[in-house]
Amino acid sequence: MSKYPETLCAVIVSALIAGPAVAGPFGLGRVAEPDEIAAWNLDVSPDGTGLPDGSGSVADGEQIFSDNCASCHGEFAEGLGNWPKLAGGDGTLANVDPVKTVGSYWPYLSTTWDYVNRSMPFGNAQSLSADDVYAITAYILYSNFLVDDDFVLSRENFTEVEMPNVGGFIPDDRPESEYAHWRVEPCMTDCKGVVEITMKATVLDVTPQESTDTAEPAESSAATAQAEAVPVEQAAEPAPVAEPVLAAFDPDLAAAGEKVFRKCRACHEVGADAKNKVGPQLHAIVGRTVGSVDGFKYSKAMASDGGTWSEEYLAAFLANPKKAMKGTKMSFAGLKKDSDIAAVTEYLKSVVE
Amino acid sequence: MTSDTKLKATSRRAFLKASLAAGGTLAGAGMARAGDPLITEVQPWAQGFGDPVDATPYGLPIRFESDAVRRNVPWLTADPISSINFTPIHALDGTITPQGCAFERHHSGAIELAKPDYRLMINGMVDKPLVFSYEDLERFPRENHVYFLECAANTGMEWAGAQLNGAQFTHGMIHNMEYTGVSLRTLLEEAGYDTSAKWIYVEGADASSNGRSIPMEKALDDVIVAFKANGEALRKEHGYPVRLVVPGWEGNLWIKWLRRIEVTDQPVESREETSKYTDVLADGTARKFTWVMDAKSVVTSPSPQAPITHGPGPLVITGMAWSGHGRITRVDVSKDGGKTWETARLAREGENKALTRFYLDTEWDGSEMLLQSRAIDETGYVQPTKAQLREVRGLNSVYHNNCIQTWWVKPTGEAENVEVS
């Protein structure tokens, strides 16, 4: 009801000052159905608005976290490699290198619940039940020593949990602390005495080297080389290994597969020097024994499988990992298109040298 | 000839080395010598054919320009799905950023969302929650505006000291495009927003569900729901088919693959406005809702990736300036690390919340320079030094580093990212 005068005002104002008159409302769009709003209107606010019914315990959360989150965030939410640390950092915010975790920094618990619910696990978002999300949130609180091991988080007690850093934020104060001082006529001559170089970027030497230069072989750092392990040329050359699968090798399909494989690279490396990352290295995986890479901590299901990665098994796994192997740690939801699965398989067949 | 040309064109670094080693004499004029064979001899391109029309139905830059591409810094992020790369600002001029080299930032990869599959929902405190198709959006009155988009983390790696050696890496989380779209106000009015509502929450369709709260005052002011950039459809990596444009404010608010606008009475306090995009001060407290990008500028040439290769004589120093508070009114350039300043020439009068190109047409005597630029916007705000910023904020803010940048240009013409006293 409040809208009509407002709209009218806008129409009059824009007719006076702007060019074309806006004649609204336009009667465009259609009414959003309740089930549509329910499907998308998932955000949760600090006062608990948006939370669904449900609950989850620290104990359940520990297992769910281990299965779905620990491959990046660590078993204790401590964060692996460059992946976010979710626990620790208490009292470090004023240090030289503050450790900003859920416990040390995030002001509201609703943010954790909301983010886990809508955006995690990475690569398989919106696959967790409300109870799972309550349990994971409870476990993250426990990892930060904010609740005891018998704690159960639910919609009912959610807003009773106060985060340690809730009072640690101030609204943007630049107008007072900065603009007021920096809106002055600047100095033009004799602005300072001696000018000396106090730091040089080349001393640190962290700038990436040129890698776009196709005329020369790539000579990037080891880390870069790992991430970009397989040039297309290599994929296009059939590998001279006496594997029957190579008889029907299709270089174009493999090249297409290399593109699809970019989705996998976040967690998997291929190539002769491939290392285990979040997932095991996939060098020469076709024909390899399932769960056989040294130094990788497989799920029980994968470690005890004992089978061989045939093209058929790989295709079934890529289509729906959790269905093909109940209990796998791989959080990726699967490739929806058969053509993508075929392409990735062909690509993986090509990276055997 | 092909291999020769290719080598020269693609090996920019080798070329620069060669011309630097020759001390610029390659370009020296006035020497008595035989006529230039490029002039005296008939060249293949002056004799035979070039490509027919349709050789490339959608054209890409000629292969000699392979330097003008996005690059990333692999160690910055855990993996390239949730990562950022950088616009090659050292190789660009003018103000408009071509979409193909405009930086990308994804939280869950660049998704492919077709127009027929596109839906935009407006819900919350409205008379009538609505769903728009892409076609619906094209039936509302359209606007065109040029705006810069800068990531709040641009220059963020430089807080603690000079770190990355190249304008692309220190200042390349920025682009500037002409957007076509519908004003957000029009859509909010269509749904009949509650005038007592203080906020909107905007959200993308990708798996990261990236979402931000925006005050209603800004939403009704100049925010656009855009579907074209620089005249053509948005690129996948910039949110095709529809993204939000939030002029002058940090890039994270410019939701890509925009799918929902919720009218609310409070901010959601989402991950991206609490754990990220908040600025930790020296005492450990953090600023939040620091949306506006303050005035900033950088010299793009000469710079570490764009050294002087021609020796002493006429030199064009150029760069870009911008402000989230409005128009750039003046840019000053210093060659001595900030002791003395001269006012540069603006290529065009500054435009509201858009990039401004500046030039200092000068004579280089071949001695070293400590090149700096400082922007001044229509509010009278003067771009601060790093020391001024650190005095107020300490070293841990990460975001909103709009300090004056210094390039040390050596007598060889090479340049390096440095910090000066």
Short mmCIF file of C-alpha atoms in Angstrom, two decimals, chain A:
data_model
loop_
_atom_site.label_atom_id
_atom_site.label_comp_id
_atom_site.label_asym_id
_atom_site.label_seq_id
_atom_site.Cartn_x
_atom_site.Cartn_y
_atom_site.Cartn_z
CA MET A 1 0.00 0.00 0.00
CA SER A 2 2.83 2.34 0.75
CA LYS A 3 4.17 2.00 -2.73
CA TYR A 4 1.74 4.01 -4.79
CA PRO A 5 2.52 7.56 -3.68
CA GLU A 6 6.23 6.73 -3.82
CA THR A 7 5.95 5.52 -7.40
CA LEU A 8 3.96 8.54 -8.38
CA CYS A 9 6.59 10.79 -6.86
CA ALA A 10 9.33 9.05 -8.76
CA VAL A 11 7.41 9.41 -11.98
CA ILE A 12 6.92 13.12 -11.50
CA VAL A 13 10.51 13.73 -10.47
CA SER A 14 11.97 11.74 -13.34
CA ALA A 15 9.64 13.47 -15.77
CA LEU A 16 10.94 16.81 -14.58
CA ILE A 17 14.64 16.12 -14.46
CA ALA A 18 15.36 13.11 -16.65
CA GLY A 19 14.70 12.47 -20.31
CA PRO A 20 12.10 9.79 -21.01
CA ALA A 21 9.22 9.64 -18.56
CA VAL A 22 9.02 6.35 -16.67
CA ALA A 23 5.46 5.11 -16.64
CA GLY A 24 5.27 2.43 -14.00
CA PRO A 25 4.37 0.02 -12.79
CA PHE A 26 4.81 -1.89 -15.98
CA GLY A 27 2.96 -5.06 -15.13
CA LEU A 28 6.01 -7.12 -16.02
CA GLY A 29 7.10 -10.31 -14.33
CA ARG A 30 4.84 -12.68 -12.48
CA VAL A 31 4.04 -13.33 -8.84
CA ALA A 32 6.59 -15.51 -7.06
CA GLU A 33 4.97 -18.70 -5.76
CA PRO A 34 5.40 -19.61 -2.07
CA ASP A 35 7.40 -22.76 -2.84
CA GLU A 36 9.73 -20.72 -5.10
CA ILE A 37 10.35 -18.18 -2.36
CA ALA A 38 10.91 -20.99 0.13
CA ALA A 39 13.48 -22.58 -2.20
CA TRP A 40 15.59 -19.47 -2.63
CA ASN A 41 14.91 -17.36 0.47
CA LEU A 42 17.42 -19.24 2.63
CA ASP A 43 19.50 -16.50 4.21
CA VAL A 44 19.71 -16.44 8.00
CA SER A 45 20.10 -13.28 10.08
CA PRO A 46 21.78 -12.80 13.48
CA ASP A 47 18.39 -12.81 15.26
CA GLY A 48 17.67 -16.27 13.87
CA THR A 49 15.30 -15.13 11.12
CA GLY A 50 15.40 -17.74 8.39
CA LEU A 51 16.52 -20.71 10.52
CA PRO A 52 14.58 -23.92 9.83
CA ASP A 53 13.59 -26.47 12.48
CA GLY A 54 16.27 -28.95 13.39
CA SER A 55 19.21 -29.73 15.63
CA GLY A 56 22.61 -31.37 15.63
CA SER A 57 25.15 -32.47 18.23
CA VAL A 58 28.89 -31.92 18.47
CA ALA A 59 29.36 -35.70 18.26
CA ASP A 60 27.36 -36.02 15.05
CA GLY A 61 29.04 -32.91 13.73
CA GLU A 62 32.51 -34.39 14.22
CA GLN A 63 31.69 -37.28 11.88
CA ILE A 64 29.85 -35.14 9.31
CA PHE A 65 32.67 -32.61 9.36
CA SER A 66 35.25 -35.35 8.87
CA ASP A 67 33.32 -36.72 5.88
CA ASN A 68 32.47 -33.42 4.19
CA CYS A 69 34.76 -30.64 5.37
CA ALA A 70 38.02 -32.00 6.78
CA SER A 71 39.63 -32.63 3.40
CA CYS A 72 40.13 -28.84 3.13
CA HIS A 73 39.55 -27.48 6.62
CA GLY A 74 41.36 -30.24 8.55
CA GLU A 75 39.97 -32.74 11.06
CA PHE A 76 40.11 -30.11 13.80
CA ALA A 77 38.94 -27.22 11.59
CA GLU A 78 42.51 -25.96 11.67
CA GLY A 79 42.65 -25.47 7.87
CA LEU A 80 44.94 -27.34 5.47
CA GLY A 81 47.38 -25.42 3.30
CA ASN A 82 45.81 -22.25 1.94
CA TRP A 83 42.27 -23.36 2.82
CA PRO A 84 40.46 -21.37 5.51
CA LYS A 85 41.18 -22.00 9.17
CA LEU A 86 37.88 -22.24 11.06
CA ALA A 87 39.27 -22.65 14.56
CA GLY A 88 41.93 -21.00 16.72
CA GLY A 89 43.36 -17.50 16.54
CA ASP A 90 41.82 -16.42 19.82
CA GLY A 91 43.33 -13.10 20.91
CA THR A 92 45.42 -12.58 17.75
CA LEU A 93 43.45 -9.79 16.06
CA ALA A 94 45.85 -7.05 17.16
CA ASN A 95 48.94 -9.11 16.26
CA VAL A 96 51.17 -8.66 13.25
CA ASP A 97 49.41 -11.54 11.51
CA PRO A 98 45.90 -11.91 12.92
CA VAL A 99 44.30 -15.33 12.57
CA LYS A 100 40.70 -14.64 11.62
CA THR A 101 38.59 -17.75 12.27
CA VAL A 102 34.95 -18.39 13.13
CA GLY A 103 35.94 -18.37 16.80
CA SER A 104 38.33 -15.45 16.83
CA TYR A 105 36.66 -13.12 14.34
CA TRP A 106 33.15 -13.93 13.05
CA PRO A 107 30.67 -11.79 14.98
CA TYR A 108 27.52 -13.89 14.52
CA LEU A 109 26.83 -17.62 14.60
CA SER A 110 24.08 -17.15 11.99
CA THR A 111 26.78 -16.37 9.42
CA THR A 112 28.39 -19.79 9.90
CA TRP A 113 25.09 -21.65 9.70
CA ASP A 114 24.00 -19.67 6.65
CA TYR A 115 27.29 -20.08 4.81
CA VAL A 116 27.59 -23.82 5.49
CA ASN A 117 23.96 -24.29 4.49
CA ARG A 118 24.07 -22.38 1.21
CA SER A 119 27.67 -22.51 0.02
CA MET A 120 29.35 -25.63 1.41
CA PRO A 121 30.75 -28.21 0.88
CA PHE A 122 32.91 -26.60 -1.79
CA GLY A 123 31.91 -28.29 -5.07
CA ASN A 124 28.70 -29.78 -3.67
CA ALA A 125 26.78 -26.84 -2.22
CA GLN A 126 23.29 -27.18 -0.75
CA SER A 127 23.61 -30.94 -0.31
CA LEU A 128 23.45 -30.99 3.51
CA SER A 129 20.29 -31.41 5.57
CA ALA A 130 19.34 -28.79 8.16
CA ASP A 131 20.29 -31.23 10.95
CA ASP A 132 23.71 -31.75 9.29
CA VAL A 133 24.26 -28.00 9.21
CA TYR A 134 23.30 -27.64 12.89
CA ALA A 135 25.71 -30.49 13.71
CA ILE A 136 28.60 -29.03 11.67
CA THR A 137 28.02 -25.61 13.24
CA ALA A 138 28.04 -27.20 16.69
CA TYR A 139 31.31 -28.98 15.88
CA ILE A 140 32.95 -25.74 14.67
CA LEU A 141 31.90 -24.10 17.96
CA TYR A 142 33.41 -27.05 19.83
CA SER A 143 36.64 -26.80 17.81
CA ASN A 144 36.90 -23.22 19.04
CA PHE A 145 36.33 -24.30 22.68
CA LEU A 146 33.09 -22.33 22.74
CA VAL A 147 30.83 -25.25 23.75
CA ASP A 148 31.31 -28.60 25.52
CA ASP A 149 31.44 -31.96 23.79
CA ASP A 150 27.86 -32.83 24.80
CA PHE A 151 26.42 -29.66 23.26
CA VAL A 152 23.46 -29.88 20.91
CA LEU A 153 22.67 -26.86 18.71
CA SER A 154 19.06 -26.32 17.65
CA ARG A 155 16.80 -23.63 16.33
CA GLU A 156 15.55 -23.13 19.88
CA ASN A 157 18.92 -22.40 21.55
CA PHE A 158 20.63 -20.86 18.53
CA THR A 159 20.48 -17.21 19.55
CA GLU A 160 21.74 -18.03 23.04
CA VAL A 161 25.22 -18.62 21.62
CA GLU A 162 27.18 -15.36 21.66
CA MET A 163 30.34 -15.19 19.58
CA PRO A 164 33.46 -13.81 21.32
CA ASN A 165 34.10 -11.05 18.75
CA VAL A 166 30.52 -9.77 18.46
CA GLY A 167 31.62 -6.40 19.85
CA GLY A 168 34.73 -6.21 17.67
CA PHE A 169 33.26 -4.26 14.76
CA ILE A 170 32.56 -0.58 14.14
CA PRO A 171 30.67 0.95 11.23
CA ASP A 172 32.79 2.63 8.56
CA ASP A 173 34.34 5.67 10.26
CA ARG A 174 36.43 6.96 7.36
CA PRO A 175 34.45 10.21 7.08
CA GLU A 176 35.66 11.26 10.55
CA SER A 177 39.00 9.46 10.86
CA GLU A 178 40.27 10.03 7.32
CA TYR A 179 38.27 12.26 4.98
CA ALA A 180 38.18 15.12 7.47
CA HIS A 181 42.00 15.20 7.41
CA TRP A 182 42.68 14.38 3.77
CA ARG A 183 40.41 16.89 2.07
CA VAL A 184 43.08 19.60 2.04
CA GLU A 185 45.03 21.36 -0.69
CA PRO A 186 48.13 19.22 -1.23
CA CYS A 187 51.78 20.33 -1.18
CA MET A 188 53.37 20.88 -4.62
CA THR A 189 57.04 21.82 -3.91
CA ASP A 190 59.58 21.03 -1.21
CA CYS A 191 57.14 18.54 0.25
CA LYS A 192 59.80 16.47 1.98
CA GLY A 193 63.55 16.33 2.51
CA VAL A 194 65.55 13.28 1.55
CA VAL A 195 63.68 10.53 -0.26
CA GLU A 196 65.11 7.04 0.08
CA ILE A 197 63.97 3.67 -1.18
CA THR A 198 63.02 1.64 1.88
CA MET A 199 61.76 -1.54 0.23
CA LYS A 200 61.92 -3.21 -3.19
CA ALA A 201 59.49 -5.76 -4.58
CA THR A 202 62.22 -7.71 -6.35
CA VAL A 203 63.85 -8.57 -3.03
CA LEU A 204 60.79 -10.63 -2.12
CA ASP A 205 60.62 -12.13 -5.61
CA VAL A 206 57.02 -13.33 -5.38
CA THR A 207 55.80 -11.92 -8.71
CA PRO A 208 54.70 -14.66 -11.11
CA GLN A 209 56.96 -15.12 -14.12
CA GLU A 210 55.65 -14.74 -17.66
CA SER A 211 53.83 -17.88 -18.70
CA THR A 212 51.90 -16.58 -21.68
CA ASP A 213 54.95 -16.78 -23.88
CA THR A 214 54.10 -19.66 -26.15
CA ALA A 215 57.31 -19.40 -28.17
CA GLU A 216 59.39 -20.57 -25.23
CA PRO A 217 58.94 -23.57 -22.97
CA ALA A 218 57.23 -22.66 -19.75
CA GLU A 219 59.77 -22.09 -17.02
CA SER A 220 57.45 -21.20 -14.22
CA SER A 221 58.03 -22.07 -10.61
CA ALA A 222 57.43 -25.58 -9.41
CA ALA A 223 54.18 -24.58 -7.74
CA THR A 224 52.78 -23.06 -10.92
CA ALA A 225 53.97 -25.97 -12.99
CA GLN A 226 52.06 -28.36 -10.77
CA ALA A 227 48.84 -26.45 -11.13
CA GLU A 228 49.18 -26.21 -14.91
CA ALA A 229 50.70 -29.62 -15.27
CA VAL A 230 49.53 -30.78 -18.66
CA PRO A 231 49.89 -28.77 -21.84
CA VAL A 232 47.33 -29.49 -24.53
CA GLU A 233 49.99 -30.73 -26.95
CA GLN A 234 50.79 -33.55 -24.62
CA ALA A 235 47.16 -34.52 -24.34
CA ALA A 236 46.91 -34.67 -28.10
CA GLU A 237 49.73 -37.17 -28.47
CA PRO A 238 48.66 -40.77 -27.99
CA ALA A 239 50.89 -42.30 -25.38
CA PRO A 240 52.93 -45.23 -26.69
CA VAL A 241 52.04 -47.58 -23.89
CA ALA A 242 50.78 -51.09 -24.59
CA GLU A 243 47.40 -50.48 -22.99
CA PRO A 244 44.45 -51.84 -24.92
CA VAL A 245 42.39 -48.81 -23.93
CA LEU A 246 44.59 -46.63 -26.09
CA ALA A 247 43.53 -48.31 -29.28
CA ALA A 248 40.47 -46.14 -29.50
CA PHE A 249 42.15 -42.98 -28.25
CA ASP A 250 40.48 -39.77 -29.44
CA PRO A 251 42.76 -36.71 -29.20
CA ASP A 252 39.95 -34.18 -29.78
CA LEU A 253 37.89 -35.73 -27.03
CA ALA A 254 40.91 -35.68 -24.73
CA ALA A 255 41.44 -31.99 -25.47
CA ALA A 256 37.80 -31.32 -24.57
CA GLY A 257 38.33 -33.38 -21.43
CA GLU A 258 41.26 -31.25 -20.39
CA LYS A 259 38.86 -28.29 -20.22
CA VAL A 260 36.31 -30.22 -18.17
CA PHE A 261 39.12 -31.39 -15.90
CA ARG A 262 39.65 -27.79 -14.74
CA LYS A 263 36.81 -28.49 -12.32
CA CYS A 264 38.85 -31.31 -10.84
CA ARG A 265 42.15 -29.46 -10.62
CA ALA A 266 41.17 -27.72 -7.41
CA CYS A 267 41.76 -31.05 -5.69
CA HIS A 268 43.59 -33.35 -8.13
CA GLU A 269 46.87 -33.21 -10.03
CA VAL A 270 47.87 -35.20 -13.09
CA GLY A 271 51.20 -35.52 -14.89
CA ALA A 272 54.46 -37.27 -14.16
CA ASP A 273 55.21 -35.12 -11.10
CA ALA A 274 51.66 -35.10 -9.80
CA LYS A 275 51.32 -34.86 -6.03
CA ASN A 276 48.45 -35.56 -3.70
CA LYS A 277 46.48 -32.44 -2.85
CA VAL A 278 43.02 -32.38 -1.30
CA GLY A 279 42.43 -35.47 -3.44
CA PRO A 280 44.91 -38.11 -4.57
CA GLN A 281 47.02 -37.56 -7.70
CA LEU A 282 45.36 -39.05 -10.78
CA HIS A 283 48.38 -39.81 -12.90
CA ALA A 284 47.68 -42.82 -15.14
CA ILE A 285 44.55 -43.56 -13.16
CA VAL A 286 42.85 -45.63 -15.85
CA GLY A 287 43.81 -49.21 -15.09
CA ARG A 288 45.13 -48.32 -11.63
CA THR A 289 44.04 -50.16 -8.50
CA VAL A 290 41.38 -48.21 -6.59
CA GLY A 291 42.68 -46.50 -3.48
CA SER A 292 46.32 -47.32 -4.17
CA VAL A 293 48.22 -44.01 -4.14
CA ASP A 294 50.91 -43.89 -1.47
CA GLY A 295 50.56 -41.26 1.17
CA PHE A 296 46.93 -40.40 0.55
CA LYS A 297 44.46 -40.86 3.37
CA TYR A 298 41.50 -42.51 1.67
CA SER A 299 38.05 -43.05 3.07
CA LYS A 300 37.47 -46.55 4.39
CA ALA A 301 35.25 -47.28 1.40
CA MET A 302 37.90 -46.29 -1.13
CA ALA A 303 40.79 -47.98 0.71
CA SER A 304 38.99 -51.31 0.94
CA ASP A 305 37.52 -51.31 -2.56
CA GLY A 306 40.31 -53.37 -4.11
CA GLY A 307 38.96 -53.00 -7.64
CA THR A 308 40.47 -51.42 -10.72
CA TRP A 309 39.65 -48.04 -12.25
CA SER A 310 38.26 -49.33 -15.51
CA GLU A 311 36.69 -46.79 -17.83
CA GLU A 312 33.25 -48.06 -16.81
CA TYR A 313 33.94 -47.80 -13.08
CA LEU A 314 35.45 -44.34 -13.54
CA ALA A 315 32.41 -43.21 -15.55
CA ALA A 316 30.02 -44.41 -12.85
CA PHE A 317 32.10 -42.72 -10.15
CA LEU A 318 32.35 -39.44 -12.06
CA ALA A 319 28.60 -39.39 -12.67
CA ASN A 320 27.74 -39.67 -9.00
CA PRO A 321 30.65 -40.32 -6.63
CA LYS A 322 28.61 -40.86 -3.50
CA LYS A 323 26.25 -43.26 -5.25
CA ALA A 324 29.03 -45.23 -6.95
CA MET A 325 31.01 -45.48 -3.73
CA LYS A 326 29.08 -44.97 -0.55
CA GLY A 327 31.37 -43.37 2.00
CA THR A 328 33.82 -41.65 -0.32
CA LYS A 329 35.32 -38.42 1.00
CA MET A 330 35.11 -36.73 -2.39
CA SER A 331 32.59 -33.93 -1.98
CA PHE A 332 32.26 -33.22 -5.71
CA ALA A 333 28.63 -33.70 -6.81
CA GLY A 334 29.48 -35.42 -10.10
CA LEU A 335 29.49 -34.56 -13.79
CA LYS A 336 25.98 -34.26 -15.16
CA LYS A 337 26.70 -34.64 -18.88
CA ASP A 338 27.72 -38.02 -20.31
CA SER A 339 29.79 -36.16 -22.89
CA ASP A 340 31.82 -34.52 -20.09
CA ILE A 341 32.42 -37.87 -18.42
CA ALA A 342 33.61 -39.40 -21.68
CA ALA A 343 35.87 -36.42 -22.33
CA VAL A 344 37.45 -36.44 -18.88
CA THR A 345 38.02 -40.19 -19.09
CA GLU A 346 39.72 -39.74 -22.45
CA TYR A 347 41.84 -36.97 -21.02
CA LEU A 348 42.86 -39.07 -18.01
CA LYS A 349 43.84 -41.86 -20.40
CA SER A 350 46.13 -39.43 -22.19
CA VAL A 351 48.12 -38.29 -19.15
CA VAL A 352 50.18 -41.39 -18.58
CA GLU A 353 53.74 -40.22 -19.27
#
